[in-house]
Every structure is written in structure tokens, then in C-alpha cells.
CSV table of C-alpha atoms in Angstrom, one decimal:
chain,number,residue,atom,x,y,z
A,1,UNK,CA,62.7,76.2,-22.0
A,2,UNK,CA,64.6,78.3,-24.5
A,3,UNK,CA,63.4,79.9,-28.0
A,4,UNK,CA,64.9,80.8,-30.8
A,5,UNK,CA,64.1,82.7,-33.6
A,6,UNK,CA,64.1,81.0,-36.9
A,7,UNK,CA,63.0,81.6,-40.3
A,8,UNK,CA,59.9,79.6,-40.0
A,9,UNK,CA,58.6,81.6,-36.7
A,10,UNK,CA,59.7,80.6,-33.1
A,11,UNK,CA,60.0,76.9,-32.1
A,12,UNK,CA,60.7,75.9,-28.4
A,13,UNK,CA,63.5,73.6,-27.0
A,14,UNK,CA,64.0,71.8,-24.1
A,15,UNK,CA,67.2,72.3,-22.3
A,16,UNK,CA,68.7,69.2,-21.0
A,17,UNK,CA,71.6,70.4,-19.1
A,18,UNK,CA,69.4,69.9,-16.1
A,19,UNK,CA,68.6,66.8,-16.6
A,20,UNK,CA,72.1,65.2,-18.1
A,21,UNK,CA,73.6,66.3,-14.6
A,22,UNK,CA,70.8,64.5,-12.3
A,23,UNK,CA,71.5,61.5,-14.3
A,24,UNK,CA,75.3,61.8,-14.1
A,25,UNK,CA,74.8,62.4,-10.2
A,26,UNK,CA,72.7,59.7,-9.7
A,27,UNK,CA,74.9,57.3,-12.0
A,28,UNK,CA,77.9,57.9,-9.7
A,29,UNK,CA,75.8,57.4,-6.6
A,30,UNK,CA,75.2,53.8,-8.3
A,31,UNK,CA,78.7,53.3,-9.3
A,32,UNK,CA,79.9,53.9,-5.5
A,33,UNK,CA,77.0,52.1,-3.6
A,34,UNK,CA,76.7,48.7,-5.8
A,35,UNK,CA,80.2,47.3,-4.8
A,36,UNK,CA,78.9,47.3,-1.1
A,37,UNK,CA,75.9,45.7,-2.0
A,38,UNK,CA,76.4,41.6,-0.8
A,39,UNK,CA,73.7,39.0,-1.8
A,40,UNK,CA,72.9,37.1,1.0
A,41,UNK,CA,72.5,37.8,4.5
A,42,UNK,CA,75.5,39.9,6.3
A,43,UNK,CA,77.0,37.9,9.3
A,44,UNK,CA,80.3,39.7,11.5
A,45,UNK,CA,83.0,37.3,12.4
A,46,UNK,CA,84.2,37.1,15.5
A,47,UNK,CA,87.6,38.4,16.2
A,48,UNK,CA,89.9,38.0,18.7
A,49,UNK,CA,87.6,36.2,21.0
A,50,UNK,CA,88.7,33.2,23.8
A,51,UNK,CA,87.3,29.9,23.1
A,52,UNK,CA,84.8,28.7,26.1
A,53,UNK,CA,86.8,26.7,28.4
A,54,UNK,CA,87.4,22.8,27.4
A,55,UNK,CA,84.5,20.3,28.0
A,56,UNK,CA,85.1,18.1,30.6
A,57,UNK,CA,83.1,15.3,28.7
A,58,UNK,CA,85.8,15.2,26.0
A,59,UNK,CA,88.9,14.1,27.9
A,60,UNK,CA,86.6,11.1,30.1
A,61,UNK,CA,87.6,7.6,28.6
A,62,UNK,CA,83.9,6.8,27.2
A,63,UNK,CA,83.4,9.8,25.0
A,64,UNK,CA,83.4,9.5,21.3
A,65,UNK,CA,86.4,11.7,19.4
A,66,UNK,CA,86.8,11.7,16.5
A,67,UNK,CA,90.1,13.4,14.9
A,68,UNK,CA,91.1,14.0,11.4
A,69,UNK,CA,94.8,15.4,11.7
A,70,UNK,CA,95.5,15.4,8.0
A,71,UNK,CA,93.3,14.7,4.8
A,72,UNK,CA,92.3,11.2,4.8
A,73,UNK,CA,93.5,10.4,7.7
A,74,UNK,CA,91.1,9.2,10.5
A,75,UNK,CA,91.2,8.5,14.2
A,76,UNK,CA,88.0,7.4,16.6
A,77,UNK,CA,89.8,7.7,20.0
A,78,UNK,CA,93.2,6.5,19.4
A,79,UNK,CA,92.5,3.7,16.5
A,80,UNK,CA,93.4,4.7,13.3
A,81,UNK,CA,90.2,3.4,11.0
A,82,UNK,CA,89.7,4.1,7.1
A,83,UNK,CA,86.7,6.6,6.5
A,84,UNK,CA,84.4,3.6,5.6
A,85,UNK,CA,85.2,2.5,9.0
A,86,UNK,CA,84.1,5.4,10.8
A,87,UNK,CA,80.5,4.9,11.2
A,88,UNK,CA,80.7,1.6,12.2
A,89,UNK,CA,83.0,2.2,14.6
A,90,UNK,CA,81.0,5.4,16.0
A,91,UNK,CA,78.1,3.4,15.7
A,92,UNK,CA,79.8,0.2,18.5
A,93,UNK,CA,80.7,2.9,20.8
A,94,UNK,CA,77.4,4.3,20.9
A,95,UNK,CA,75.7,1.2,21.6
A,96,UNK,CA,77.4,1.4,25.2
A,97,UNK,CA,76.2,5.0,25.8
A,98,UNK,CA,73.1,4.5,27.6
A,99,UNK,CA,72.2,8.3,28.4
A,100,UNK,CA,70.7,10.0,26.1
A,101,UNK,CA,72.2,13.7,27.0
A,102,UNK,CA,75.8,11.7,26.9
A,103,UNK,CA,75.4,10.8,23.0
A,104,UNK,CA,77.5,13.6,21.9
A,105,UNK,CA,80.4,12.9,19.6
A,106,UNK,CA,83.5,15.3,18.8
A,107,UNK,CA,85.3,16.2,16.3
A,108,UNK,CA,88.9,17.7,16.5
A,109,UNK,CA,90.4,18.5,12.7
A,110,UNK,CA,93.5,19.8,12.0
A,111,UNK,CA,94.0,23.2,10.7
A,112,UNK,CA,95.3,22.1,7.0
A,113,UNK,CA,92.1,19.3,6.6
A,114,UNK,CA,89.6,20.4,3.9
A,115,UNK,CA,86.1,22.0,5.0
A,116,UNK,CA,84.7,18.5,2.6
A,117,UNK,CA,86.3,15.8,5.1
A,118,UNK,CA,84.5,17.5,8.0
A,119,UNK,CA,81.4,18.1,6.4
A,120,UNK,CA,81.5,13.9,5.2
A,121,UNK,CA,82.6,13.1,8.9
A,122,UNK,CA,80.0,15.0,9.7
A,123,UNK,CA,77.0,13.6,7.2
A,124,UNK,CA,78.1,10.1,8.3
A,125,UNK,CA,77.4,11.1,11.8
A,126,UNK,CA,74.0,12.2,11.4
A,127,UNK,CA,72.8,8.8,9.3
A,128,UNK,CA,73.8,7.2,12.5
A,129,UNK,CA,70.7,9.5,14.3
A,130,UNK,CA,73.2,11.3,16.2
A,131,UNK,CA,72.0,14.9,16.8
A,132,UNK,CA,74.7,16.6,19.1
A,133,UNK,CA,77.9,16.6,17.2
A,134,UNK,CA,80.5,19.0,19.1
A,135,UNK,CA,83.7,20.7,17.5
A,136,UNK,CA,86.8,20.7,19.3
A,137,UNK,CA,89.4,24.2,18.8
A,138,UNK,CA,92.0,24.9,20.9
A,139,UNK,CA,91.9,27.9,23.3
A,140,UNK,CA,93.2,31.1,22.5
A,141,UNK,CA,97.1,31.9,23.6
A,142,UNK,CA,97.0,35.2,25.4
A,143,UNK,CA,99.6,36.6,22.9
A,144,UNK,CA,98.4,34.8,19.7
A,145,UNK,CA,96.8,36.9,17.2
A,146,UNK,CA,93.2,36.5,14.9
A,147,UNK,CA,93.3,34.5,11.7
């Protein structure tokens, strides 16, 4: 506290210096830690990891692949079918699958297909009760590098 001597008698102050550079401190420790602040919940993505090796199941003749090599563009096996198609078709070749752990159906998608036409191939699936939907990638080169 400071006092000065006026005319009137002496009247205190309050010096603020103090407490202006604990507020500047702490509004720069704000202003550094907010941008690293992320809503949600953090996850790592994996780099430069190899794929598991293929699945056998995939390349037998009775399995159930589905690939989408462009936008709008839809394959079960080796049939070309429009998307209102798909389900039906899925649906046939399910009917022969008599195993229960053996109703599994893939997916292979091509890199430039939109993250929408999966997640539809994928909806259209799962109306059909199917609960085991597996995604197809292709195994790591030894000299390619992470995307």
C-alpha cells in the first residue's frame, strides 16, 4: 500500500502493479495452452504399421465381397449390381451360408471412393441382420511410406 500526502490529510492507495503482472502471466499461460486443448476424446493413429496378414475366408469362392472401386460403382463378387441391388443380392448369397461364424461379408473400396458410399454399403448391410462386416486393405510394401 502506498500514501500520499495531500491537502486533505493522508489517503491510502492500492498499488496494482502486482496484480496487473499476475493477470498478464496468467493471460499468456491461457493464450499458449487453449490451442492444445481438443474437444473430444484424443485417439493416436497408427503409423507405419503392417496390415495383419490376408484372411483366408476372403479369397474361398462362397464368401461375400463386396467392392466399390470408384464412386457409384458396385461389385458383389464379380457382378456389377446398381446400389439398390446390393442388398438383395447380399441378402441371396446369404441364404446359402449356413454357419453362423461364416456370415461375414467384406468390403474392399478404392482409395478415391467417399467415406458416405462405405458408410451406406455399410447401413445396408446391417438392415440385412448381418453383424460381422470385415474391411479389406492391402498390405503394407516394405519400402512404401505412411499416408
Amino acid at each position: 500500500m502506498g500514501m500520499t500526502a495531500g491537502g486533505r490529510g493522508l489517503q491510502s492507495e492500492i498499488n496494482v502493479t502486482p496484480m496487473v503482472d499476475i493477470m498478464l502471466v496468467l493471460l499468456i499461460i491461457f493464450l499458449v495452452v487453449t490451442p492444445f486443448l481438443q474437444p473430444g476424446v484424443s485417439v493416436p493413429i497408427p503409423k507405419n504399421l503392417n496390415n495383419p496378414d490376408i484372411d483366408s475366408n476372403i479369397t474361398r469362392e462362397s464368401s461375400i465381397v463386396i467392392a466399390i472401386p470408384k464412386d457409384d460403382e458396385y461389385y458383389v463378387g464379380r457382378k456389377r449390381l446398381p446400389k439398390e441391388q446390393l442388398a438383395a443380392e447380399v441378402e441371396r448369397r446369404l441364404e446359402k451360408v449356413k454357419n453362423e461364424p461364416d456370415r461375414i461379408v467384406y468390403i474392399k473400396s478404392g482409395v478415391g471412393v467417399s467415406y458416405g458410399n462405405v458408410v451406406n454399403v455399410i447401413n445396408e448391410i446391417r438392415k440385412l441382420g448381418v453383424d460381422k462386416i470385415g474391411l479389406v486393405a492391402d498390405k503394407k510394401k516394405k519400402d512404401s511410406t505412411a499416408v
